Short mmCIF file of C-alpha atoms and ligand atoms in Angstrom, two decimals:
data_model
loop_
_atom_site.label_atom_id
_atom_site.label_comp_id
_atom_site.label_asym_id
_atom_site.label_seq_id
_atom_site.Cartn_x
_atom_site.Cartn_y
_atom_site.Cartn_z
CA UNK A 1 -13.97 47.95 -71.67
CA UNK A 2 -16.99 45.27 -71.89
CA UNK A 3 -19.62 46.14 -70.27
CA UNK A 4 -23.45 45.18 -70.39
CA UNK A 5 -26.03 48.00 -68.95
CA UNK A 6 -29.39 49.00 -69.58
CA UNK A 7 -29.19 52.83 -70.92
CA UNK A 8 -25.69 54.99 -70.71
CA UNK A 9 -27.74 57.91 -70.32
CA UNK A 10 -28.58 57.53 -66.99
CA UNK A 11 -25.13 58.29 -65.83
CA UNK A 12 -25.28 61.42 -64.37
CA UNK A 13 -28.58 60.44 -62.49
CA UNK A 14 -26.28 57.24 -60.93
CA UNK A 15 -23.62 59.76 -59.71
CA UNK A 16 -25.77 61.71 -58.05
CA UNK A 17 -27.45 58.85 -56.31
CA UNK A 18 -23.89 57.81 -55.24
CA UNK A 19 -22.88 60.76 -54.13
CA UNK A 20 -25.82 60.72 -52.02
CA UNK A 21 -25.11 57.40 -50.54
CA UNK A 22 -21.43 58.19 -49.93
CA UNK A 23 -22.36 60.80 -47.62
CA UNK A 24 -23.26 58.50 -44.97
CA UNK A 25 -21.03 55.88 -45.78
CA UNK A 26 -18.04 57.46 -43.45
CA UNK A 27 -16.35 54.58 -42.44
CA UNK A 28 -15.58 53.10 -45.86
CA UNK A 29 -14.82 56.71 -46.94
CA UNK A 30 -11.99 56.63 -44.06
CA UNK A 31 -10.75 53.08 -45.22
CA UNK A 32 -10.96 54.69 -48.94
CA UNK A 33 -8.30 57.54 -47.86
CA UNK A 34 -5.81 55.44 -46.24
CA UNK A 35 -6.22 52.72 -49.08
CA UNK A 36 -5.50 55.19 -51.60
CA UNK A 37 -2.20 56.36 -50.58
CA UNK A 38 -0.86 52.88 -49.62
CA UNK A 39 -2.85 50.51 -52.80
CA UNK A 40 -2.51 47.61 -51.18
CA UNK A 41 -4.81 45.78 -54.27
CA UNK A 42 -2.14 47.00 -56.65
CA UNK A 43 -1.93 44.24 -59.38
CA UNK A 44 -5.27 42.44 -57.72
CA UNK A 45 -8.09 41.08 -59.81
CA UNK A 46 -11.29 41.23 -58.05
CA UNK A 47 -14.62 40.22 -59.23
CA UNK A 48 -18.10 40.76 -57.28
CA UNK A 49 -21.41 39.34 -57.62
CA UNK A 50 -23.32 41.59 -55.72
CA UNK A 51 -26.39 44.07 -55.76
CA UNK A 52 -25.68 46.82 -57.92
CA UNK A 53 -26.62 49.81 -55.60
CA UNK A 54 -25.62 53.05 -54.56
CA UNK A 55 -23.73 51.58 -51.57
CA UNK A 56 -22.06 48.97 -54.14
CA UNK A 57 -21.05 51.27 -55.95
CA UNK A 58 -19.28 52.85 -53.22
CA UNK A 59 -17.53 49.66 -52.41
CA UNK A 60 -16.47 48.92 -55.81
CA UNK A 61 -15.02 53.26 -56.06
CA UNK A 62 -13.26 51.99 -53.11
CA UNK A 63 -11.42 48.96 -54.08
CA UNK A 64 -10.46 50.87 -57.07
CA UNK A 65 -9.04 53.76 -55.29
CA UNK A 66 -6.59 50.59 -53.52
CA UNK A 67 -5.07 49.64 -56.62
CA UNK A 68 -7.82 47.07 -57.57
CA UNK A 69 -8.91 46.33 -61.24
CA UNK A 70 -12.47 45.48 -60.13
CA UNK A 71 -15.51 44.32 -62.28
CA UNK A 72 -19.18 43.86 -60.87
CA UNK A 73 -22.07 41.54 -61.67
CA UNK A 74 -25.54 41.67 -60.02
CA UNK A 75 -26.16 39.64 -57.43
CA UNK A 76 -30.07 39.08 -58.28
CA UNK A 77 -31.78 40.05 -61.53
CA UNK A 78 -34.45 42.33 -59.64
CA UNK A 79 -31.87 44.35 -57.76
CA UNK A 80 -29.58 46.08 -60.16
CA UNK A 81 -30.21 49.87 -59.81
CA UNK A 82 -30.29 50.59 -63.43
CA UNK A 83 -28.94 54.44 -63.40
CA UNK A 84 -25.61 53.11 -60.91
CA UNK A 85 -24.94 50.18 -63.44
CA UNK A 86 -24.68 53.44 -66.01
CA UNK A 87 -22.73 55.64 -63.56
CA UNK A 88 -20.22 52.80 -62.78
CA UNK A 89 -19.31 52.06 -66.15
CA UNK A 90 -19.68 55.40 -67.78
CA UNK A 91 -18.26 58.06 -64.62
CA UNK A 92 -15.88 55.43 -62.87
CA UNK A 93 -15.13 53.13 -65.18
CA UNK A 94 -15.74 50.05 -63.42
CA UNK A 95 -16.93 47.06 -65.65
CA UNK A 96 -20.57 46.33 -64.81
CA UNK A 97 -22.45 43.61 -66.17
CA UNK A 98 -26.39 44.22 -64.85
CA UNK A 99 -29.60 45.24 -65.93
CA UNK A 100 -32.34 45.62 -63.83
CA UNK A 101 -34.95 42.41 -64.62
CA UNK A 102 -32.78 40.25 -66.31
CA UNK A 103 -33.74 36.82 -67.02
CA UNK A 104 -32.07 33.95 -65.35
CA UNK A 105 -30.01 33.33 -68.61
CA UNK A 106 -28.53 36.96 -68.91
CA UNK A 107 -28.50 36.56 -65.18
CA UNK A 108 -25.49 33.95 -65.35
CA UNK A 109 -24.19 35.03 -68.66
CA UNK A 110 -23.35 38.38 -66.76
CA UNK A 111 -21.73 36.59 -64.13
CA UNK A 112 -19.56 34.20 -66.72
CA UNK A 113 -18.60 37.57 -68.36
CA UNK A 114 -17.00 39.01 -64.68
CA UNK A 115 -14.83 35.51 -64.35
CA UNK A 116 -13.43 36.65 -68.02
CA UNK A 117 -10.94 38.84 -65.55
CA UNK A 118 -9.37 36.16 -64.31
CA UNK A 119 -9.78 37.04 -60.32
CA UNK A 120 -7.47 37.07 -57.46
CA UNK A 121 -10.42 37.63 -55.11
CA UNK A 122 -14.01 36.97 -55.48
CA UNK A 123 -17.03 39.20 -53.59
CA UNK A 124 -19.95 37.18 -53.34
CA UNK A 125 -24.04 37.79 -52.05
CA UNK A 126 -25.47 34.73 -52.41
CA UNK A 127 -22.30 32.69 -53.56
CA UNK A 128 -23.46 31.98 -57.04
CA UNK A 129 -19.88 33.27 -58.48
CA UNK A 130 -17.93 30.64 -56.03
CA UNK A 131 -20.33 27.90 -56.90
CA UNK A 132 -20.35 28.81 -60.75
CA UNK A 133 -16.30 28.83 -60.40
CA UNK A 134 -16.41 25.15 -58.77
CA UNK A 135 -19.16 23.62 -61.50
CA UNK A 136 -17.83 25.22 -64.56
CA UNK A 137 -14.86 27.83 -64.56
CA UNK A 138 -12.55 25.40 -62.30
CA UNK A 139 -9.13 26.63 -64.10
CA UNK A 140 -9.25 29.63 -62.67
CA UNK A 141 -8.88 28.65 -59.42
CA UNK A 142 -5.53 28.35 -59.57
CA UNK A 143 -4.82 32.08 -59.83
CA UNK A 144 -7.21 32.49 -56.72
CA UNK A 145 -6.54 33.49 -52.97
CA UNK A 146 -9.53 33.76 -51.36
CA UNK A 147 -13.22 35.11 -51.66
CA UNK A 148 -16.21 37.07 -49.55
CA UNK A 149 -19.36 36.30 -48.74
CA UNK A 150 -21.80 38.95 -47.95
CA UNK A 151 -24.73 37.24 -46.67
CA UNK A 152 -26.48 34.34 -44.62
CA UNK A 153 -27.83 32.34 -47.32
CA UNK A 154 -24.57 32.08 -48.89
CA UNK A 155 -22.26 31.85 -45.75
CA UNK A 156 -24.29 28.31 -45.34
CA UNK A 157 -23.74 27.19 -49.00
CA UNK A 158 -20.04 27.84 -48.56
CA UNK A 159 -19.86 26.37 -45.18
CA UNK A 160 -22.06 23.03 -46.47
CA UNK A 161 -19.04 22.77 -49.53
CA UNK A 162 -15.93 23.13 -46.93
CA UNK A 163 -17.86 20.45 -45.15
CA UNK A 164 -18.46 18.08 -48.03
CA UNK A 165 -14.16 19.13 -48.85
CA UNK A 166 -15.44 20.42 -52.30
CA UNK A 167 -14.15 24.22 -50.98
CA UNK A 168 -11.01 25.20 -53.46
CA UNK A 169 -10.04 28.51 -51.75
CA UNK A 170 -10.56 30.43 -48.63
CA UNK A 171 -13.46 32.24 -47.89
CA UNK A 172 -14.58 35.03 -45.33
CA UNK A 173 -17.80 35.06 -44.01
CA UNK A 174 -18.67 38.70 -43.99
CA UNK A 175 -22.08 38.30 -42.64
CA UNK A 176 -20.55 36.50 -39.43
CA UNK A 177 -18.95 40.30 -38.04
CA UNK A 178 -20.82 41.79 -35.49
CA UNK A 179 -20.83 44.97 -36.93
CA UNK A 180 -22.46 43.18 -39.90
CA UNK A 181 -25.37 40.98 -39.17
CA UNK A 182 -26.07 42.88 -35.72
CA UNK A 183 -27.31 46.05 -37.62
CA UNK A 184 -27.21 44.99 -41.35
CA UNK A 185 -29.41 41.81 -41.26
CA UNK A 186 -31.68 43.88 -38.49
CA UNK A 187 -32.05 46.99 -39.45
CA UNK A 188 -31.37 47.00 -42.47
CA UNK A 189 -33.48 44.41 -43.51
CA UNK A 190 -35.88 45.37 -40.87
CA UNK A 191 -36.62 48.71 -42.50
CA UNK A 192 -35.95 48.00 -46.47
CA UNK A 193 -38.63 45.11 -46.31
CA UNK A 194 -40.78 47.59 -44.87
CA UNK A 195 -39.93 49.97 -47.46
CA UNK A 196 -40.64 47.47 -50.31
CA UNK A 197 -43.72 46.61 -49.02
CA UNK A 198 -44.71 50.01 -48.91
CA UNK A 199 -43.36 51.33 -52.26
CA UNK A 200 -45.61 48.67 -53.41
CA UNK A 201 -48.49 48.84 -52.38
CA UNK A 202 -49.26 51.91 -50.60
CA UNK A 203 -51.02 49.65 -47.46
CA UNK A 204 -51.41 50.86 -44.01
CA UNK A 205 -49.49 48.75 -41.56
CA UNK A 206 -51.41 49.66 -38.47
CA UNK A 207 -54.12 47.99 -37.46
CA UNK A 208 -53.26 44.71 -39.84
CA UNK A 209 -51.95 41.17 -39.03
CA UNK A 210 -48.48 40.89 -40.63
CA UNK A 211 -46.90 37.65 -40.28
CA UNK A 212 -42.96 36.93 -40.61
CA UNK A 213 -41.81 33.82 -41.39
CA UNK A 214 -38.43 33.08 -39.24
CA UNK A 215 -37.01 34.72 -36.17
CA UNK A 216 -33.31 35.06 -37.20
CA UNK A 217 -31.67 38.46 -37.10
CA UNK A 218 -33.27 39.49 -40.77
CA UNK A 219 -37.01 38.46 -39.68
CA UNK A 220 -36.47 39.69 -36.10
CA UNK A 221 -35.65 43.36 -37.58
CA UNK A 222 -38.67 42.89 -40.12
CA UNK A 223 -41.22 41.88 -36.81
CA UNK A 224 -39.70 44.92 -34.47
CA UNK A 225 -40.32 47.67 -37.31
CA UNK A 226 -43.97 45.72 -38.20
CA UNK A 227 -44.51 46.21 -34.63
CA UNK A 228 -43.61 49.32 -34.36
CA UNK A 229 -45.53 50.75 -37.18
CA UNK A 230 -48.68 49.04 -35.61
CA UNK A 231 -49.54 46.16 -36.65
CA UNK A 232 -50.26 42.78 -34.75
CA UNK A 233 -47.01 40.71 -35.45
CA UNK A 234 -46.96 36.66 -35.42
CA UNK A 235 -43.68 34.85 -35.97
CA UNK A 236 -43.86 31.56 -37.62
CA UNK A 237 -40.54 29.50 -36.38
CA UNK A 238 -39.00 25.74 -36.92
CA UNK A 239 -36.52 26.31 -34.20
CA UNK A 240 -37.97 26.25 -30.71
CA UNK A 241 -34.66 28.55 -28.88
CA UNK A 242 -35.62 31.35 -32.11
CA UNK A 243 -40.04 30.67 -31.04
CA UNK A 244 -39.33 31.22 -27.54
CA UNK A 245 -37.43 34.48 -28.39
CA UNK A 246 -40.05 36.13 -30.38
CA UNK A 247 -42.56 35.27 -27.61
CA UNK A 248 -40.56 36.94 -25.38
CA UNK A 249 -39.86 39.60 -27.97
CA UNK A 250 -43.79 39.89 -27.51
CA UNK A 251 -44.63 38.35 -30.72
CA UNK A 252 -47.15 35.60 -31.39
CA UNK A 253 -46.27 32.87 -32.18
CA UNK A 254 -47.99 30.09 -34.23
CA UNK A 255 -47.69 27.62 -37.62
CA UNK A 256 -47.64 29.20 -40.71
CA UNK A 257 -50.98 26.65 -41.25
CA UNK A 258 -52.67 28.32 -38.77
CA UNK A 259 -51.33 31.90 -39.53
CA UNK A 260 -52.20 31.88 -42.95
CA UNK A 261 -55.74 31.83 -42.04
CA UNK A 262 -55.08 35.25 -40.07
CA UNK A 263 -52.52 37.08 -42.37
CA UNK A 264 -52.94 40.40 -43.95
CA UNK A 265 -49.07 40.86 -44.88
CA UNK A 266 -47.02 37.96 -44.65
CA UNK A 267 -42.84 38.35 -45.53
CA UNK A 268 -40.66 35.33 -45.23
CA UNK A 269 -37.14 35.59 -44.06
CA UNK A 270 -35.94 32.08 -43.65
CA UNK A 271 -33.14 30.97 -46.20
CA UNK A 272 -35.66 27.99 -46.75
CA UNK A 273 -37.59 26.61 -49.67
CA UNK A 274 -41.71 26.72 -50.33
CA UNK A 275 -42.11 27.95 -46.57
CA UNK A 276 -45.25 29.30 -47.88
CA UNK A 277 -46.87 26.97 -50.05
CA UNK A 278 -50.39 26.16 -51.82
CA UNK A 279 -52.26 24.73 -48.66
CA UNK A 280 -51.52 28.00 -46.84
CA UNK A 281 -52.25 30.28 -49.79
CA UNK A 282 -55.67 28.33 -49.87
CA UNK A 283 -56.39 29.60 -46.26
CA UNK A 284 -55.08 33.17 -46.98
CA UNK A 285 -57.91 36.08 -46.79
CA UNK A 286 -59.22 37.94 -49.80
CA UNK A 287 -56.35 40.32 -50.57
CA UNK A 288 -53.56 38.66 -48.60
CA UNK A 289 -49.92 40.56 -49.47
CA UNK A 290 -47.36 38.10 -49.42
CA UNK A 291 -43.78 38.72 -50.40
CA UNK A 292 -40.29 37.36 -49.41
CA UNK A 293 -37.06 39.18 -48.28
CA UNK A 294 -34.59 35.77 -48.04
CA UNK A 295 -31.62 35.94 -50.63
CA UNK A 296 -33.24 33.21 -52.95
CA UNK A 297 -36.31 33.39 -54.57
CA UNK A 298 -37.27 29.57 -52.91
CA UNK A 299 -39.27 30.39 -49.98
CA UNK A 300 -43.10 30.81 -51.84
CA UNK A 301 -44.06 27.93 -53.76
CA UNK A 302 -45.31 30.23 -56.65
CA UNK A 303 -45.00 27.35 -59.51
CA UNK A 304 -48.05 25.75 -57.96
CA UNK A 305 -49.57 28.47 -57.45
CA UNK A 306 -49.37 29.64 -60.94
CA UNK A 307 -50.37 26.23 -62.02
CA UNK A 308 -53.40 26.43 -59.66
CA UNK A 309 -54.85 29.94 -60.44
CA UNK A 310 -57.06 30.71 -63.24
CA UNK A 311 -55.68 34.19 -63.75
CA UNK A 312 -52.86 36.36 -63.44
CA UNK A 313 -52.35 39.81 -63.71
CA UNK A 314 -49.89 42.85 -62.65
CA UNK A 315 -51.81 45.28 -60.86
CA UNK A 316 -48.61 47.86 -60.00
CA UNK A 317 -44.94 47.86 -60.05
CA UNK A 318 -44.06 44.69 -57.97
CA UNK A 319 -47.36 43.54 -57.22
CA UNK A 320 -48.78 40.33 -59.23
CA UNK A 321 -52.67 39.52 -58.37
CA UNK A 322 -53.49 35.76 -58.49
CA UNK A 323 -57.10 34.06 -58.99
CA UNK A 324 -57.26 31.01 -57.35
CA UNK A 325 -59.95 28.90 -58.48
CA UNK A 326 -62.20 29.48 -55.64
CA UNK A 327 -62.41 33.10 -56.41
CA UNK A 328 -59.98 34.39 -54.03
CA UNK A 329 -57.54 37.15 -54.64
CA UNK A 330 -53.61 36.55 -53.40
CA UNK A 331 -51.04 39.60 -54.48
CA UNK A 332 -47.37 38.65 -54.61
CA UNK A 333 -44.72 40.95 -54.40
CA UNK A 334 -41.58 41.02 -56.70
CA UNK A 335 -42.08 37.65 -58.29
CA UNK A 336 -41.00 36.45 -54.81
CA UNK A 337 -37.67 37.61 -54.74
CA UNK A 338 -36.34 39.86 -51.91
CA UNK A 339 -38.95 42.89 -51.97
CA UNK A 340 -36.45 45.21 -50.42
CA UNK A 341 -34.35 45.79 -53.16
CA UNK A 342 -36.83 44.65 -56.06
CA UNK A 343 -39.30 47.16 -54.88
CA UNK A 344 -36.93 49.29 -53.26
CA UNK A 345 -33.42 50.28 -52.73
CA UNK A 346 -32.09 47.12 -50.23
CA UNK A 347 -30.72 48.79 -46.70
CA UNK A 348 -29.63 52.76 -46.14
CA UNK A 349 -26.27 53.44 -46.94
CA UNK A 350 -25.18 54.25 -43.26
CA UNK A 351 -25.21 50.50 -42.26
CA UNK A 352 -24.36 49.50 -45.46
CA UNK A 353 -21.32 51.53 -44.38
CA UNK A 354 -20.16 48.81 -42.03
CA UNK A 355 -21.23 45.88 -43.65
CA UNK A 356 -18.64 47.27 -47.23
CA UNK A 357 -16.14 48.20 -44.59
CA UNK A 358 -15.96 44.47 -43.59
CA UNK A 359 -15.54 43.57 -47.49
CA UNK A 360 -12.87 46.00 -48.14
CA UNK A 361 -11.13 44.85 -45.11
CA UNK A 362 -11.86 41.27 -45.83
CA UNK A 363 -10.50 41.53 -48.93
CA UNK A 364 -7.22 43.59 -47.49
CA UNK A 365 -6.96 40.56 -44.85
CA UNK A 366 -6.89 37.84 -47.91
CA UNK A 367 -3.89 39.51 -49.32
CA UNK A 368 -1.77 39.82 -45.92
CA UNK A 369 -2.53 36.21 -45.11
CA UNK A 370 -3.34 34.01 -48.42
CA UNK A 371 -0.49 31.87 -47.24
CA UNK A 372 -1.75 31.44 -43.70
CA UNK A 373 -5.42 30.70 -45.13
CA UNK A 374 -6.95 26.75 -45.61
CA UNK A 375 -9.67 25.75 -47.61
CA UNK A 376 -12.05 26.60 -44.85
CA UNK A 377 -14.70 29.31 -44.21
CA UNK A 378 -13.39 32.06 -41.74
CA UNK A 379 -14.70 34.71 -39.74
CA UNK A 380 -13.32 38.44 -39.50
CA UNK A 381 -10.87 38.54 -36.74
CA UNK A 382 -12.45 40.24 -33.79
CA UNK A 383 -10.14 42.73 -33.54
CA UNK A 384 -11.13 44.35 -37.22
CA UNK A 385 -14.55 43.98 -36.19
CA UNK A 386 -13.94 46.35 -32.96
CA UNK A 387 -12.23 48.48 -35.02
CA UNK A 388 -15.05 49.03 -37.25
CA UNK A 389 -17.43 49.51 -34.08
CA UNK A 390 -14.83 52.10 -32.91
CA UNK A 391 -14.83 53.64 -36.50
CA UNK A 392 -18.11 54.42 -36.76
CA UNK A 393 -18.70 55.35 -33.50
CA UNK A 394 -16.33 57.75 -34.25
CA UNK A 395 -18.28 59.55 -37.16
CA UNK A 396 -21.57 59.30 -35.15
CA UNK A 397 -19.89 61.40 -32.20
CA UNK A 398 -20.19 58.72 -29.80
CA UNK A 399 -17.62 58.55 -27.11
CA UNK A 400 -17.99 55.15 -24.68
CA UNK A 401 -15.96 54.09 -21.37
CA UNK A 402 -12.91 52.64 -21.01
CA UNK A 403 -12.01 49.56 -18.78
CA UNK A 404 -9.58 50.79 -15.60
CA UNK A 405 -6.58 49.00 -14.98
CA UNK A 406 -8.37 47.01 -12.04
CA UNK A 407 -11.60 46.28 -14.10
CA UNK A 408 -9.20 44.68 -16.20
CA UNK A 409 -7.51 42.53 -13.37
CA UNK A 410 -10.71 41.91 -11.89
CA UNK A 411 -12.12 40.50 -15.40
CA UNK A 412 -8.72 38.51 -15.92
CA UNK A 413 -8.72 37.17 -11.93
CA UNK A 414 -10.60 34.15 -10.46
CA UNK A 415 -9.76 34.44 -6.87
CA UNK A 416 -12.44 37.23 -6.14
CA UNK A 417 -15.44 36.30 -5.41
CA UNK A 418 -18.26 37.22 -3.02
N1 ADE B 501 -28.09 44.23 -49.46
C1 ADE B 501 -29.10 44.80 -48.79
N2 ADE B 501 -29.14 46.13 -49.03
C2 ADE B 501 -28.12 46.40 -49.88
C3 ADE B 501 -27.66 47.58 -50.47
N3 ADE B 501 -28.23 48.76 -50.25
N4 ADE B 501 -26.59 47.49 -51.29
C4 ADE B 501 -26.01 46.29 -51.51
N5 ADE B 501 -26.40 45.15 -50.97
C5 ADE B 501 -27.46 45.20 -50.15
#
């Protein structure tokens, strides 16, 4: 088995930690069961480009157990949870190609070394192994039904290539289920940015000005838990449906000229590039935390930056303090890529649990209907996604109301009115 990890050694630390995450990961353990006895992936090729983490792991233990010969890349070279990489290849024997600050080289070499299995299925984050199948590996295509998508960022990469007709296989846009970006992109992102930020740098939130750049469902979870922990919360927004929102979410709202002038902490969240650039790190306060929790590592312009500072210097894990030439002291977190899980361990495993319950049954739909499928970017059909809300309100203990027979007629009537 190829494989490319940091230390093998760490193996029994990674099981532990997956263990750990399994526990609240009850809905893809369910799937898991009923997958094993029936192996649907029997004779399937799948290879993912995601964040190796505890929950990924999971996933991956999961496709296996349906017959799947699976092999895993990281999906950013800050991510990869070095002691999981070990546990995957070394206690489940699942081909892992990741180690944790890899340069951008390795990076893609790792994810050129995944597409050596020749997949029937591709699992994306970010949709760097779909776009590095279309610019360089296109012979493989041939041999493949469908792919994933995990997140935002790359749901509108593969939606902008079935628009320009470049798209050579079917895609599902994981990140469009409700039971995926409603609590993943929210609360999960909402409290793992938090938790970067803290792991960090040890600040107090209360009492600060912590700005968030974009109001969609990633930087609205990021604002509510800023909020919450006490700080004053301004949302910086290009869309004016999203800016009236977070006003009436109770946020301020304002241009990122003007709030850079206020900031104490200031994360950015909008799948955009240099959102944050030189003339607002200029206007930052002494001390000004900035970091970014978007997929790509676009959104702060820090190669001007770099060029316009006269020093540099790492102060603590994940924190980078820059000199400008007037004096003034900016720290950046993570090199600018997503703090959540550079500087800590991306979203809890228990919504991770729906979010890999949508991939395995993404991938399960693929199979049953690679005929049926065109060259287009789909959604989940609804009815898996309600059956993943019913799932895990299941292993919460959460029992809800049914509709009568004449709420029913009533919803399906148009005669009754007033
Ligand atoms: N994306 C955000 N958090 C994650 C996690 N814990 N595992 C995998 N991908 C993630």
């Amino acid at each position: 088995m190829k494989y490319d990890i940091k230390d093998a050694k760490l193996k029994n630390q990674g099981v532990l930690k997956i263990e750990w995450a399994e526990r609240n990961m009850p809905v893809l353990r369910n799937i898991k069961k009923r997958l094993e006895k029936q192996k649907p992936f029997k004779g399937i090729r799948i290879a993912a480009c995601l964040h190796v983490t505890t929950e990924t792991a999971n996933l991956m233990r999961t496709l296996k157990a349906g017959g799947a010969e699976v092999v895993l890349t990281a999906s950013n070279p800050l991510s990869t949870q070095d002691e999981v990489a070990a546990a995957l290849v070394k206690a489940f024997q699942i081909p892992t190609f990741a180690i944790k600050g890899e340069s951008n080289k390795i990076y893609y070499q790792h994810l050129k070394s995944t597409l050596s299995i020749k997949p029937h299925i591709t699992m994306d984050d970010g949709a760097d192994l779909v776009s590095t199948i279309h610019k360089t590996h296109r012979k493989l295509i041939k041999d493949i039904i469908g792919g994933t998508e995990e997140t935002t960022t790359g749901v509108i990469r593969l939606k902008s290539m079935a628009a320009n007709n470049v798209l050579e296989f079917p895609i599902i846009a994981v990140n469009d289920s409700y039971t995926k970006f409603l609590f993943d992109n929210r609360y999960g992102t909402g409290q793992s940015t938090i938790d970067g930020i803290l792991r960090a740098t040890n600040v107090l939130i209360a009492g600060g000005d912590f700005v968030v750049c974009g109001y969609g469902w990633c930087s609205k979870g990021i604002a509510k838990r800023a909020a919450g922990m006490g700080a004053r919360v301004i949302v910086t927004e290009v869309d004016p449906i999203k800016a009236i929102e977070a006003v009436m979410d109770g946020f301020t709202v304002m241009p990122i000229a003007d709030a850079a002038k206020i900031g104490d902490i200031f994360v950015t969240a909008t799948g955009d590039i240099n959102v944050i650039r030189m003339e607002h790190f200029q206007k930052m306060k002494e001390g000004a935390i900035v970091a970014n929790s978007g997929h790509f590592n676009v959104e702060l312009d820090l190669d001007t930056l770099r060029k316009k500072s006269k020093k540099k210097r790492d102060i603590r894990n994940s924190v980078r303090e820059y000199t400008l030439k007037n004096g003034k002291k900016i720290y950046i977190l993570s090199e600018g890529r997503l703090v959540n899980l550079s500087a800590a361990e991306g979203h809890p495993a228990i919504v991770m649990d729906m979010s890999f319950a949508n991939q395995t049954l993404a991938a399960e739909f693929i199979l049953k209907n690679a005929k049926k499928l065109e060259k287009k970017v789909y959604k989940l059909p609804d009815e898996l996604d309600i059956n993943i809300a019913n799932l895990k309100l299941k292993t919460m203990g959460i029992k809800i109301d049914k509709l009568t027979p004449e709420q029913i007629e009533y919803l399906n009537s148009w005669e009754l009115g007033t």
